[in-house]
Amino acid sequence: MECRKFEITIISAENLEDVRLIGKMEVHARVSIGGSPEREKRTPTDTHGKRNPAWNYTMEYTIMASVLDNYNSMLVVKLYCSRNLGDRYVGEVHVSMKRLFDDVAGGGRSGREVTIPVTRGSV
């Protein structure tokens, strides 16, 4: 099977819901492809941005080319607020890997910035 290199940079989030009753928001992102926890990668925790964290953190994956033929193969970014008593879920983003690659290929570019709203799902 053919493999492809996939590189993603998680830049920032804006106006997140404040999930802390006491203290400030310190948010990190957990990124996976297809919801596979064993391939999950994590950004550093932003300790300054509070409800508007910024990471500008790049991650690399090797994916099977077949992932790009299916709208059901999803890139999942889950946001968590770091706490001493365990991380608190903030929200998440789901986007089709096929859609991401089609958008880049259609523009003739090797990279592109995409803005996707964070939704509050369930963990």
MMTF fields as JSON, N, C-alpha, C and O atoms, coordinates in Angstrom:
{
  "mmtfVersion": "1.0.0",
  "mmtfProducer": "UNKNOWN",
  "numBonds": 491,
  "numAtoms": 492,
  "numGroups": 123,
  "numChains": 1,
  "numModels": 1,
  "chainsPerModel": [1],
  "groupsPerChain": [123],
  "chainIdList": ["A"],
  "bondAtomList": [4, 2, 8, 6, 12, 10, 16, 14, 20, 18, 24, 22, 28, 26, 32, 30, 36, 34, 40, 38, 44, 42, 48, 46, 52, 50, 56, 54, 60, 58, 64, 62, 68, 66, 72, 70, 76, 74, 80, 78, 84, 82, 88, 86, 92, 90, 96, 94, 100, 98, 104, 102, 108, 106, 112, 110, 116, 114, 120, 118, 124, 122, 128, 126, 132, 130, 136, 134, 140, 138, 144, 142, 148, 146, 152, 150, 156, 154, 160, 158, 164, 162, 168, 166, 172, 170, 176, 174, 180, 178, 184, 182, 188, 186, 192, 190, 196, 194, 200, 198, 204, 202, 208, 206, 212, 210, 216, 214, 220, 218, 224, 222, 228, 226, 232, 230, 236, 234, 240, 238, 244, 242, 248, 246, 252, 250, 256, 254, 260, 258, 264, 262, 268, 266, 272, 270, 276, 274, 280, 278, 284, 282, 288, 286, 292, 290, 296, 294, 300, 298, 304, 302, 308, 306, 312, 310, 316, 314, 320, 318, 324, 322, 328, 326, 332, 330, 336, 334, 340, 338, 344, 342, 348, 346, 352, 350, 356, 354, 360, 358, 364, 362, 368, 366, 372, 370, 376, 374, 380, 378, 384, 382, 388, 386, 392, 390, 396, 394, 400, 398, 404, 402, 408, 406, 412, 410, 416, 414, 420, 418, 424, 422, 428, 426, 432, 430, 436, 434, 440, 438, 444, 442, 448, 446, 452, 450, 456, 454, 460, 458, 464, 462, 468, 466, 472, 470, 476, 474, 480, 478, 484, 482, 488, 486],
  "bondOrderList": [1, 1, 1, 1, 1, 1, 1, 1, 1, 1, 1, 1, 1, 1, 1, 1, 1, 1, 1, 1, 1, 1, 1, 1, 1, 1, 1, 1, 1, 1, 1, 1, 1, 1, 1, 1, 1, 1, 1, 1, 1, 1, 1, 1, 1, 1, 1, 1, 1, 1, 1, 1, 1, 1, 1, 1, 1, 1, 1, 1, 1, 1, 1, 1, 1, 1, 1, 1, 1, 1, 1, 1, 1, 1, 1, 1, 1, 1, 1, 1, 1, 1, 1, 1, 1, 1, 1, 1, 1, 1, 1, 1, 1, 1, 1, 1, 1, 1, 1, 1, 1, 1, 1, 1, 1, 1, 1, 1, 1, 1, 1, 1, 1, 1, 1, 1, 1, 1, 1, 1, 1, 1],
  "groupList": [{"groupName": "MET", "atomNameList": ["N", "CA", "C", "O"], "elementList": ["N", "C", "C", "O"], "formalChargeList": [0, 0, 0, 0], "bondAtomList": [1, 0, 2, 1, 3, 2], "bondOrderList": [1, 1, 2], "singleLetterCode": "M", "chemCompType": "L-PEPTIDE LINKING"}, {"groupName": "GLU", "atomNameList": ["N", "CA", "C", "O"], "elementList": ["N", "C", "C", "O"], "formalChargeList": [0, 0, 0, 0], "bondAtomList": [1, 0, 2, 1, 3, 2], "bondOrderList": [1, 1, 2], "singleLetterCode": "E", "chemCompType": "L-PEPTIDE LINKING"}, {"groupName": "CYS", "atomNameList": ["N", "CA", "C", "O"], "elementList": ["N", "C", "C", "O"], "formalChargeList": [0, 0, 0, 0], "bondAtomList": [1, 0, 2, 1, 3, 2], "bondOrderList": [1, 1, 2], "singleLetterCode": "C", "chemCompType": "L-PEPTIDE LINKING"}, {"groupName": "ARG", "atomNameList": ["N", "CA", "C", "O"], "elementList": ["N", "C", "C", "O"], "formalChargeList": [0, 0, 0, 0], "bondAtomList": [1, 0, 2, 1, 3, 2], "bondOrderList": [1, 1, 2], "singleLetterCode": "R", "chemCompType": "L-PEPTIDE LINKING"}, {"groupName": "LYS", "atomNameList": ["N", "CA", "C", "O"], "elementList": ["N", "C", "C", "O"], "formalChargeList": [0, 0, 0, 0], "bondAtomList": [1, 0, 2, 1, 3, 2], "bondOrderList": [1, 1, 2], "singleLetterCode": "K", "chemCompType": "L-PEPTIDE LINKING"}, {"groupName": "PHE", "atomNameList": ["N", "CA", "C", "O"], "elementList": ["N", "C", "C", "O"], "formalChargeList": [0, 0, 0, 0], "bondAtomList": [1, 0, 2, 1, 3, 2], "bondOrderList": [1, 1, 2], "singleLetterCode": "F", "chemCompType": "L-PEPTIDE LINKING"}, {"groupName": "ILE", "atomNameList": ["N", "CA", "C", "O"], "elementList": ["N", "C", "C", "O"], "formalChargeList": [0, 0, 0, 0], "bondAtomList": [1, 0, 2, 1, 3, 2], "bondOrderList": [1, 1, 2], "singleLetterCode": "I", "chemCompType": "L-PEPTIDE LINKING"}, {"groupName": "THR", "atomNameList": ["N", "CA", "C", "O"], "elementList": ["N", "C", "C", "O"], "formalChargeList": [0, 0, 0, 0], "bondAtomList": [1, 0, 2, 1, 3, 2], "bondOrderList": [1, 1, 2], "singleLetterCode": "T", "chemCompType": "L-PEPTIDE LINKING"}, {"groupName": "SER", "atomNameList": ["N", "CA", "C", "O"], "elementList": ["N", "C", "C", "O"], "formalChargeList": [0, 0, 0, 0], "bondAtomList": [1, 0, 2, 1, 3, 2], "bondOrderList": [1, 1, 2], "singleLetterCode": "S", "chemCompType": "L-PEPTIDE LINKING"}, {"groupName": "ALA", "atomNameList": ["N", "CA", "C", "O"], "elementList": ["N", "C", "C", "O"], "formalChargeList": [0, 0, 0, 0], "bondAtomList": [1, 0, 2, 1, 3, 2], "bondOrderList": [1, 1, 2], "singleLetterCode": "A", "chemCompType": "L-PEPTIDE LINKING"}, {"groupName": "ASN", "atomNameList": ["N", "CA", "C", "O"], "elementList": ["N", "C", "C", "O"], "formalChargeList": [0, 0, 0, 0], "bondAtomList": [1, 0, 2, 1, 3, 2], "bondOrderList": [1, 1, 2], "singleLetterCode": "N", "chemCompType": "L-PEPTIDE LINKING"}, {"groupName": "LEU", "atomNameList": ["N", "CA", "C", "O"], "elementList": ["N", "C", "C", "O"], "formalChargeList": [0, 0, 0, 0], "bondAtomList": [1, 0, 2, 1, 3, 2], "bondOrderList": [1, 1, 2], "singleLetterCode": "L", "chemCompType": "L-PEPTIDE LINKING"}, {"groupName": "ASP", "atomNameList": ["N", "CA", "C", "O"], "elementList": ["N", "C", "C", "O"], "formalChargeList": [0, 0, 0, 0], "bondAtomList": [1, 0, 2, 1, 3, 2], "bondOrderList": [1, 1, 2], "singleLetterCode": "D", "chemCompType": "L-PEPTIDE LINKING"}, {"groupName": "VAL", "atomNameList": ["N", "CA", "C", "O"], "elementList": ["N", "C", "C", "O"], "formalChargeList": [0, 0, 0, 0], "bondAtomList": [1, 0, 2, 1, 3, 2], "bondOrderList": [1, 1, 2], "singleLetterCode": "V", "chemCompType": "L-PEPTIDE LINKING"}, {"groupName": "GLY", "atomNameList": ["N", "CA", "C", "O"], "elementList": ["N", "C", "C", "O"], "formalChargeList": [0, 0, 0, 0], "bondAtomList": [1, 0, 2, 1, 3, 2], "bondOrderList": [1, 1, 2], "singleLetterCode": "G", "chemCompType": "PEPTIDE LINKING"}, {"groupName": "HIS", "atomNameList": ["N", "CA", "C", "O"], "elementList": ["N", "C", "C", "O"], "formalChargeList": [0, 0, 0, 0], "bondAtomList": [1, 0, 2, 1, 3, 2], "bondOrderList": [1, 1, 2], "singleLetterCode": "H", "chemCompType": "L-PEPTIDE LINKING"}, {"groupName": "PRO", "atomNameList": ["N", "CA", "C", "O"], "elementList": ["N", "C", "C", "O"], "formalChargeList": [0, 0, 0, 0], "bondAtomList": [1, 0, 2, 1, 3, 2], "bondOrderList": [1, 1, 2], "singleLetterCode": "P", "chemCompType": "L-PEPTIDE LINKING"}, {"groupName": "TRP", "atomNameList": ["N", "CA", "C", "O"], "elementList": ["N", "C", "C", "O"], "formalChargeList": [0, 0, 0, 0], "bondAtomList": [1, 0, 2, 1, 3, 2], "bondOrderList": [1, 1, 2], "singleLetterCode": "W", "chemCompType": "L-PEPTIDE LINKING"}, {"groupName": "TYR", "atomNameList": ["N", "CA", "C", "O"], "elementList": ["N", "C", "C", "O"], "formalChargeList": [0, 0, 0, 0], "bondAtomList": [1, 0, 2, 1, 3, 2], "bondOrderList": [1, 1, 2], "singleLetterCode": "Y", "chemCompType": "L-PEPTIDE LINKING"}],
  "groupTypeList": [0, 1, 2, 3, 4, 5, 1, 6, 7, 6, 6, 8, 9, 1, 10, 11, 1, 12, 13, 3, 11, 6, 14, 4, 0, 1, 13, 15, 9, 3, 13, 8, 6, 14, 14, 8, 16, 1, 3, 1, 4, 3, 7, 16, 7, 12, 7, 15, 14, 4, 3, 10, 16, 9, 17, 10, 18, 7, 0, 1, 18, 7, 6, 0, 9, 8, 13, 11, 12, 10, 18, 10, 8, 0, 11, 13, 13, 4, 11, 18, 2, 8, 3, 10, 11, 14, 12, 3, 18, 13, 14, 1, 13, 15, 13, 8, 0, 4, 3, 11, 5, 12, 12, 13, 9, 14, 14, 14, 3, 8, 14, 3, 1, 13, 7, 6, 16, 13, 7, 3, 14, 8, 13],
  "groupIdList": [1, 2, 3, 4, 5, 6, 7, 8, 9, 10, 11, 12, 13, 14, 15, 16, 17, 18, 19, 20, 21, 22, 23, 24, 25, 26, 27, 28, 29, 30, 31, 32, 33, 34, 35, 36, 37, 38, 39, 40, 41, 42, 43, 44, 45, 46, 47, 48, 49, 50, 51, 52, 53, 54, 55, 56, 57, 58, 59, 60, 61, 62, 63, 64, 65, 66, 67, 68, 69, 70, 71, 72, 73, 74, 75, 76, 77, 78, 79, 80, 81, 82, 83, 84, 85, 86, 87, 88, 89, 90, 91, 92, 93, 94, 95, 96, 97, 98, 99, 100, 101, 102, 103, 104, 105, 106, 107, 108, 109, 110, 111, 112, 113, 114, 115, 116, 117, 118, 119, 120, 121, 122, 123],
  "secStructList": [7, 7, 3, 3, 3, 3, 3, 3, 3, 3, 3, 3, 7, 7, 1, 7, 7, 7, 7, 7, 1, 1, 1, 7, 7, 7, 3, 3, 3, 3, 3, 3, 3, 6, 6, 7, 4, 4, 4, 7, 3, 3, 7, 7, 7, 5, 1, 1, 7, 6, 6, 1, 7, 3, 3, 3, 3, 3, 3, 3, 3, 3, 3, 3, 4, 4, 4, 4, 4, 7, 6, 6, 7, 3, 3, 3, 3, 3, 3, 3, 3, 7, 7, 6, 6, 7, 7, 3, 3, 3, 3, 3, 3, 3, 3, 3, 2, 2, 2, 2, 2, 2, 2, 2, 2, 2, 2, 6, 7, 1, 7, 7, 7, 7, 7, 7, 7, 7, 5, 7, 7, 7, 7],
  "xCoordList": [0.834, 0.0, 0.877, 1.927, 0.431, 1.157, 0.868, -0.261, 1.915, 1.783, 2.047, 2.737, 1.49, 1.682, 2.113, 1.751, 2.885, 3.272, 2.195, 1.754, 1.778, 0.779, 1.344, 1.697, 1.424, 1.952, 0.873, 0.282, 0.627, -0.393, 0.194, 0.912, -0.121, 0.282, -0.982, -1.858, -1.057, -2.164, -1.754, -0.815, -2.446, -2.028, -2.655, -1.931, -3.983, -4.606, -6.093, -6.651, -6.712, -8.167, -8.611, -7.821, -9.868, -10.372, -11.701, -12.528, -11.881, -13.147, -13.673, -14.859, -12.791, -13.218, -14.05, -13.89, -14.931, -15.706, -14.761, -13.909, -14.898, -14.064, -14.611, -15.702, -13.866, -14.318, -13.758, -13.974, -13.04, -12.468, -13.328, -13.745, -13.597, -14.287, -13.286, -13.572, -12.108, -11.031, -9.762, -9.517, -8.967, -7.723, -7.931, -9.04, -6.818, -6.896, -6.844, -6.344, -7.371, -7.368, -5.942, -5.252, -5.508, -4.243, -4.589, -4.818, -4.625, -5.22, -4.163, -3.189, -4.387, -3.589, -4.541, -5.714, -4.015, -4.805, -4.255, -3.043, -5.157, -4.797, -5.317, -6.507, -4.402, -4.723, -4.601, -3.599, -5.634, -5.586, -6.225, -6.987, -5.899, -6.492, -7.304, -6.785, -8.582, -9.458, -9.782, -10.247, -9.548, -9.873, -8.985, -9.342, -7.836, -6.919, -6.087, -5.169, -6.397, -5.679, -4.183, -3.387, -3.805, -2.383, -1.547, -0.326, -2.168, -1.448, -1.723, -1.39, -2.324, -2.646, -1.374, -0.472, -1.325, -0.211, -0.785, -1.975, 0.081, -0.383, 0.479, 1.698, -0.172, 0.561, 1.069, 0.59, 2.03, 2.374, 1.167, 0.292, 1.133, 0.057, 0.342, 1.432, -0.659, -0.538, -0.884, -2.005, 0.07, -0.142, -0.462, -0.633, -0.546, -0.755, -2.06, -2.633, -2.542, -3.661, -5.024, -5.959, -5.164, -6.449, -7.509, -7.393, -8.542, -9.607, -9.214, -9.983, -8.025, -7.527, -6.114, -5.152, -5.992, -4.655, -4.012, -4.701, -2.69, -1.924, -0.79, -0.088, -0.615, 0.428, 1.435, 2.641, 0.968, 1.816, 2.745, 3.963, 2.148, 2.878, 2.616, 1.465, 3.686, 3.585, 3.746, 4.613, 2.899, 2.941, 3.014, 2.462, 3.697, 3.799, 3.222, 3.411, 2.515, 1.947, 2.315, 2.565, 2.345, 2.406, 1.072, 0.694, 0.356, -0.975, -1.042, -0.277, -1.954, -2.193, -2.91, -3.774, -2.554, -3.174, -4.682, -5.43, -5.132, -6.565, -7.381, -8.585, -6.745, -7.427, -7.976, -8.994, -7.316, -7.692, -8.838, -9.321, -9.271, -10.362, -11.711, -12.73, -11.723, -12.903, -13.244, -12.411, -14.458, -14.88, -15.039, -15.145, -15.058, -15.244, -13.953, -14.006, -12.797, -11.522, -11.35, -11.197, -11.377, -11.428, -10.154, -9.516, -9.805, -8.801, -9.586, -10.539, -9.183, -9.9, -8.938, -7.858, -9.339, -8.564, -9.442, -10.484, -9.024, -9.771, -8.972, -7.764, -9.659, -9.033, -9.345, -10.476, -8.316, -8.447, -7.777, -6.755, -8.366, -7.779, -7.007, -7.58, -5.715, -4.881, -5.213, -5.294, -5.404, -5.702, -4.984, -4.63, -4.771, -4.138, -4.995, -4.463, -6.309, -7.221, -7.632, -8.621, -6.905, -7.235, -7.687, -8.322, -7.357, -7.68, -9.189, -9.92, -9.644, -11.068, -11.31, -10.634, -12.276, -12.646, -13.2, -14.025, -12.743, -13.196, -14.054, -15.128, -13.602, -14.323, -13.482, -12.375, -14.001, -13.282, -13.629, -14.605, -12.797, -12.962, -12.834, -11.928, -13.746, -13.667, -13.659, -14.492, -12.723, -12.696, -12.23, -11.323, -12.843, -12.52, -11.119, -10.765, -10.334, -8.986, -9.089, -8.273, -10.076, -10.265, -10.524, -9.968, -11.366, -11.658, -10.394, -10.152, -9.592, -8.352, -7.44, -6.946, -7.211, -6.31, -6.899, -6.162, -8.215, -8.843, -8.72, -8.466, -8.898, -8.778, -7.366, -7.192, -6.364, -4.973, -4.656, -4.05, -5.061, -4.776, -5.486, -4.936, -6.684, -7.448, -6.81, -6.964, -6.097, -5.455, -4.055, -3.428, -3.544, -2.202, -1.106, 0.027, -1.434, -0.451, -0.111, -0.854, 1.013, 1.387, 0.898, 1.0, 0.374, -0.12, -1.187, -1.284, -1.987, -3.092, -3.569, -3.535, -4.007, -4.571, -6.079, -6.745, -6.608, -8.033, -8.552, -7.913, -9.695, -10.346, -11.596, -12.455, -11.682, -12.813, -13.327, -12.53, -14.645, -15.169, -15.048, -15.175, -14.8, -14.734, -16.148, -16.896, -16.52, -17.835, -17.669, -16.617, -18.68, -18.671, -19.379, -20.608, -18.611, -19.174, -19.169, -19.362, -18.949, -18.851, -17.559, -17.084, -16.991, -15.729, -15.993, -15.059],
  "yCoordList": [-1.185, 0.0, 1.246, 1.29, 2.229, 3.49, 4.347, 4.408, 4.998, 5.887, 7.327, 7.583, 8.258, 9.683, 10.352, 9.922, 11.403, 12.212, 13.27, 13.909, 13.448, 14.451, 15.299, 14.788, 16.592, 17.518, 18.55, 19.133, 18.767, 19.737, 20.629, 20.168, 21.912, 22.869, 23.378, 23.963, 23.142, 23.647, 25.047, 25.2, 26.059, 27.437, 28.014, 28.388, 28.093, 28.749, 28.421, 27.764, 28.897, 28.827, 30.164, 30.861, 30.514, 31.797, 31.617, 30.787, 32.416, 32.509, 31.157, 30.863, 30.336, 29.056, 29.276, 30.275, 28.332, 28.389, 28.206, 27.317, 29.026, 28.915, 27.782, 27.899, 26.684, 25.506, 25.461, 24.491, 26.509, 26.578, 27.459, 28.539, 27.012, 27.85, 28.736, 29.888, 28.177, 28.894, 28.695, 27.604, 29.737, 29.631, 29.99, 30.292, 29.947, 30.352, 29.137, 28.07, 29.344, 28.295, 28.082, 29.039, 26.837, 26.418, 25.248, 24.132, 25.511, 24.58, 23.9, 24.519, 22.599, 21.865, 21.129, 20.927, 20.733, 20.012, 18.602, 18.39, 17.644, 16.255, 15.956, 16.1, 15.536, 15.364, 13.892, 13.246, 13.367, 11.985, 11.906, 12.785, 10.838, 10.588, 9.311, 8.267, 9.405, 8.25, 7.873, 6.761, 8.769, 8.492, 7.452, 6.878, 7.206, 6.182, 6.73, 7.52, 6.318, 6.872, 6.525, 7.275, 5.424, 5.068, 5.962, 6.013, 6.655, 7.591, 9.043, 9.952, 9.256, 10.606, 11.37, 10.838, 12.618, 13.508, 14.716, 15.012, 15.411, 16.49, 17.729, 17.64, 18.889, 20.154, 20.441, 19.844, 21.345, 21.838, 22.605, 23.039, 22.761, 23.517, 25.001, 25.46, 25.759, 27.218, 27.743, 27.563, 28.386, 28.875, 30.37, 30.923, 31.028, 32.482, 32.909, 33.928, 32.157, 32.607, 32.552, 33.185, 31.793, 31.631, 31.119, 29.988, 31.911, 31.461, 31.569, 31.17, 32.105, 32.268, 31.676, 32.407, 30.371, 29.772, 29.802, 29.79, 29.842, 29.78, 28.783, 28.812, 27.904, 26.877, 26.997, 26.92, 27.182, 27.18, 25.968, 26.096, 24.798, 23.547, 22.584, 22.308, 22.078, 21.208, 19.746, 19.398, 18.897, 17.453, 16.754, 17.233, 15.62, 14.843, 13.452, 12.825, 12.99, 11.646, 10.986, 11.667, 9.679, 8.9, 8.185, 7.441, 8.409, 7.838, 6.977, 7.172, 6.037, 5.208, 6.063, 6.874, 5.878, 6.65, 6.41, 7.284, 5.242, 4.919, 5.838, 5.992, 6.449, 7.391, 8.568, 9.154, 8.906, 10.075, 9.803, 10.721, 8.549, 8.188, 8.139, 7.852, 8.413, 8.161, 9.387, 9.858, 9.901, 11.054, 10.703, 11.604, 9.423, 9.014, 8.998, 8.864, 9.128, 9.196, 10.624, 11.556, 10.782, 12.117, 12.49, 11.658, 13.762, 14.374, 14.916, 15.675, 14.524, 14.925, 15.713, 15.23, 16.918, 17.763, 18.01, 18.658, 17.494, 17.694, 18.634, 18.47, 19.614, 20.614, 20.304, 19.977, 20.418, 20.142, 21.246, 21.797, 21.563, 22.483, 21.629, 20.743, 21.893, 21.13, 21.526, 22.709, 20.508, 20.741, 19.691, 18.626, 19.989, 19.039, 17.8, 16.709, 17.954, 16.839, 16.114, 15.382, 16.305, 15.691, 16.74, 17.73, 16.515, 17.478, 17.598, 16.617, 18.792, 19.066, 19.323, 20.143, 18.617, 18.73, 20.122, 20.641, 20.729, 22.058, 21.967, 22.567, 21.229, 21.119, 20.39, 19.944, 20.264, 19.512, 19.964, 20.677, 19.522, 19.782, 18.449, 17.666, 18.189, 17.015, 17.517, 18.339, 17.025, 17.393, 16.185, 15.464, 15.975, 14.854, 15.008, 16.07, 13.949, 13.963, 14.163, 14.874, 13.548, 13.713, 15.174, 15.706, 15.821, 17.239, 18.091, 18.97, 17.826, 18.59, 18.436, 19.431, 17.201, 16.964, 17.481, 18.007, 17.344, 17.863, 19.381, 19.934, 20.06, 21.523, 21.964, 22.931, 21.266, 21.621, 21.32, 22.144, 20.149, 19.759, 20.686, 21.005, 21.118, 22.006, 23.373, 24.036, 23.798, 25.105, 25.065, 26.111, 23.866, 23.74, 24.088, 24.362, 24.08, 24.442, 23.225, 22.244, 23.301, 22.209, 22.459, 21.57, 23.63, 23.931, 24.993, 25.754, 25.037, 25.979, 26.16, 25.217, 27.349, 27.61, 27.421, 27.937, 26.667, 26.362, 26.766, 26.485, 27.416, 27.774, 26.912, 26.876, 26.213, 25.315, 25.595, 25.662, 25.762, 26.071, 24.893, 23.733, 25.219, 24.217, 23.962, 24.903, 22.693, 22.333, 21.598, 21.018, 21.625, 20.921, 19.602, 19.555, 18.527, 17.198, 16.47, 17.08, 15.173, 14.403, 13.622, 13.211, 13.418, 12.682, 11.294, 10.507],
  "zCoordList": [0.0, 0.0, 0.0, 0.64, -0.715, -0.792, 0.448, 0.935, 0.936, 2.096, 1.678, 0.692, 2.438, 2.188, 3.473, 4.568, 3.327, 4.476, 4.675, 3.72, 5.92, 6.257, 7.388, 8.45, 7.145, 8.14, 8.443, 7.534, 9.719, 10.13, 11.206, 12.093, 11.116, 12.146, 12.823, 12.186, 14.123, 14.926, 15.37, 16.152, 14.881, 15.115, 16.387, 17.31, 16.451, 17.597, 17.669, 16.79, 18.736, 18.906, 19.495, 20.132, 19.28, 19.77, 20.491, 20.115, 21.531, 22.259, 22.734, 22.585, 23.305, 23.845, 25.106, 25.806, 25.378, 26.61, 27.789, 27.764, 28.813, 30.013, 30.867, 31.424, 30.978, 31.715, 33.136, 33.862, 33.526, 34.875, 35.762, 35.345, 36.978, 37.95, 38.675, 39.001, 38.922, 39.601, 38.772, 38.257, 38.647, 37.886, 36.434, 35.994, 35.694, 34.294, 33.371, 33.727, 32.196, 31.179, 30.681, 30.33, 30.651, 30.054, 29.144, 29.611, 27.836, 26.883, 26.015, 25.587, 25.767, 24.788, 23.842, 24.156, 22.683, 21.687, 21.536, 21.557, 21.385, 21.088, 19.686, 19.405, 18.811, 17.397, 17.026, 17.332, 16.361, 15.877, 14.502, 14.098, 13.793, 12.486, 12.611, 13.005, 12.271, 12.381, 13.815, 14.066, 14.76, 16.155, 16.8, 17.828, 16.21, 16.708, 17.872, 17.651, 19.115, 20.274, 20.294, 20.859, 19.7, 19.704, 18.8, 18.947, 17.886, 17.003, 17.366, 16.605, 18.518, 18.966, 19.328, 19.976, 18.896, 19.239, 19.953, 19.847, 20.683, 21.543, 21.374, 21.223, 21.401, 21.383, 22.789, 23.753, 22.916, 24.252, 24.816, 24.066, 26.116, 26.758, 26.658, 26.998, 26.183, 26.142, 27.535, 28.01, 28.178, 29.54, 29.592, 30.679, 28.443, 28.43, 27.771, 28.156, 26.79, 25.961, 26.595, 26.106, 27.694, 28.377, 27.4, 26.927, 27.081, 26.178, 24.705, 23.831, 24.423, 23.053, 22.945, 22.707, 23.117, 23.11, 21.722, 20.702, 21.704, 20.454, 20.643, 21.654, 19.668, 19.757, 18.62, 18.857, 17.398, 16.202, 16.244, 16.12, 16.419, 16.639, 15.48, 15.143, 14.876, 13.712, 14.109, 14.911, 13.535, 13.755, 12.408, 11.417, 12.379, 11.141, 11.349, 12.391, 10.328, 10.315, 8.994, 7.999, 8.987, 7.762, 7.666, 8.572, 6.568, 6.423, 5.168, 4.224, 5.173, 4.0, 2.942, 3.276, 1.696, 0.612, 0.559, 0.121, 0.996, 0.972, 1.887, 1.683, 2.89, 3.781, 2.975, 3.343, 1.896, 1.105, 0.128, -0.534, 0.039, -0.863, -0.158, -0.786, 1.13, 1.931, 2.776, 3.551, 2.63, 3.434, 4.913, 5.746, 5.253, 6.649, 7.447, 8.67, 6.814, 7.535, 8.032, 7.242, 9.343, 9.928, 10.667, 11.312, 10.554, 11.414, 12.601, 12.427, 13.809, 15.014, 15.905, 16.248, 16.271, 17.178, 18.4, 18.298, 19.557, 20.8, 21.689, 21.863, 22.247, 23.107, 24.567, 24.926, 25.393, 26.824, 27.625, 27.216, 28.771, 29.726, 30.734, 31.367, 30.879, 31.799, 33.235, 33.565, 34.087, 35.504, 36.339, 35.834, 37.612, 38.518, 38.741, 38.943, 38.708, 38.96, 37.682, 37.677, 36.636, 35.345, 34.351, 34.716, 33.109, 32.055, 31.867, 32.005, 31.555, 31.346, 29.869, 29.249, 29.32, 27.919, 27.617, 28.37, 26.507, 26.095, 24.838, 24.783, 23.83, 22.57, 21.546, 21.85, 20.328, 19.309, 17.897, 17.662, 16.979, 15.55, 14.824, 15.112, 13.875, 13.011, 11.574, 11.192, 10.786, 9.365, 8.561, 8.976, 7.434, 6.565, 5.981, 5.469, 6.06, 5.462, 3.951, 3.365, 3.322, 1.876, 1.545, 0.584, 2.336, 2.105, 2.224, 1.397, 3.257, 3.423, 2.214, 1.682, 1.775, 0.648, -0.661, -1.495, -0.863, -2.082, -2.147, -3.217, -1.014, -0.979, -1.348, -2.09, -0.84, -1.138, -2.598, -3.284, -3.076, -4.467, -5.446, -6.5, -5.117, -5.999, -6.133, -7.158, -5.108, -5.147, -5.708, -5.876, -6.005, -6.557, -5.568, -5.965, -4.282, -3.26, -2.412, -2.383, -1.728, -0.831, 0.58, 1.425, 0.861, 2.186, 2.135, 1.172, 3.18, 3.186, 4.614, 5.405, 4.949, 6.268, 6.198, 5.301, 7.168, 7.212, 8.589, 9.603, 8.624, 9.872, 10.027, 9.146, 11.172, 11.423, 12.826, 13.762, 13.003, 14.335, 15.293, 14.901, 16.556, 17.613, 18.095, 18.361, 18.21, 18.726, 20.043, 20.315, 20.832, 22.113, 21.904, 21.842, 21.793, 21.613, 22.939, 23.991, 22.894, 24.127, 24.113, 23.055, 25.281, 25.391, 25.862, 26.021]
}
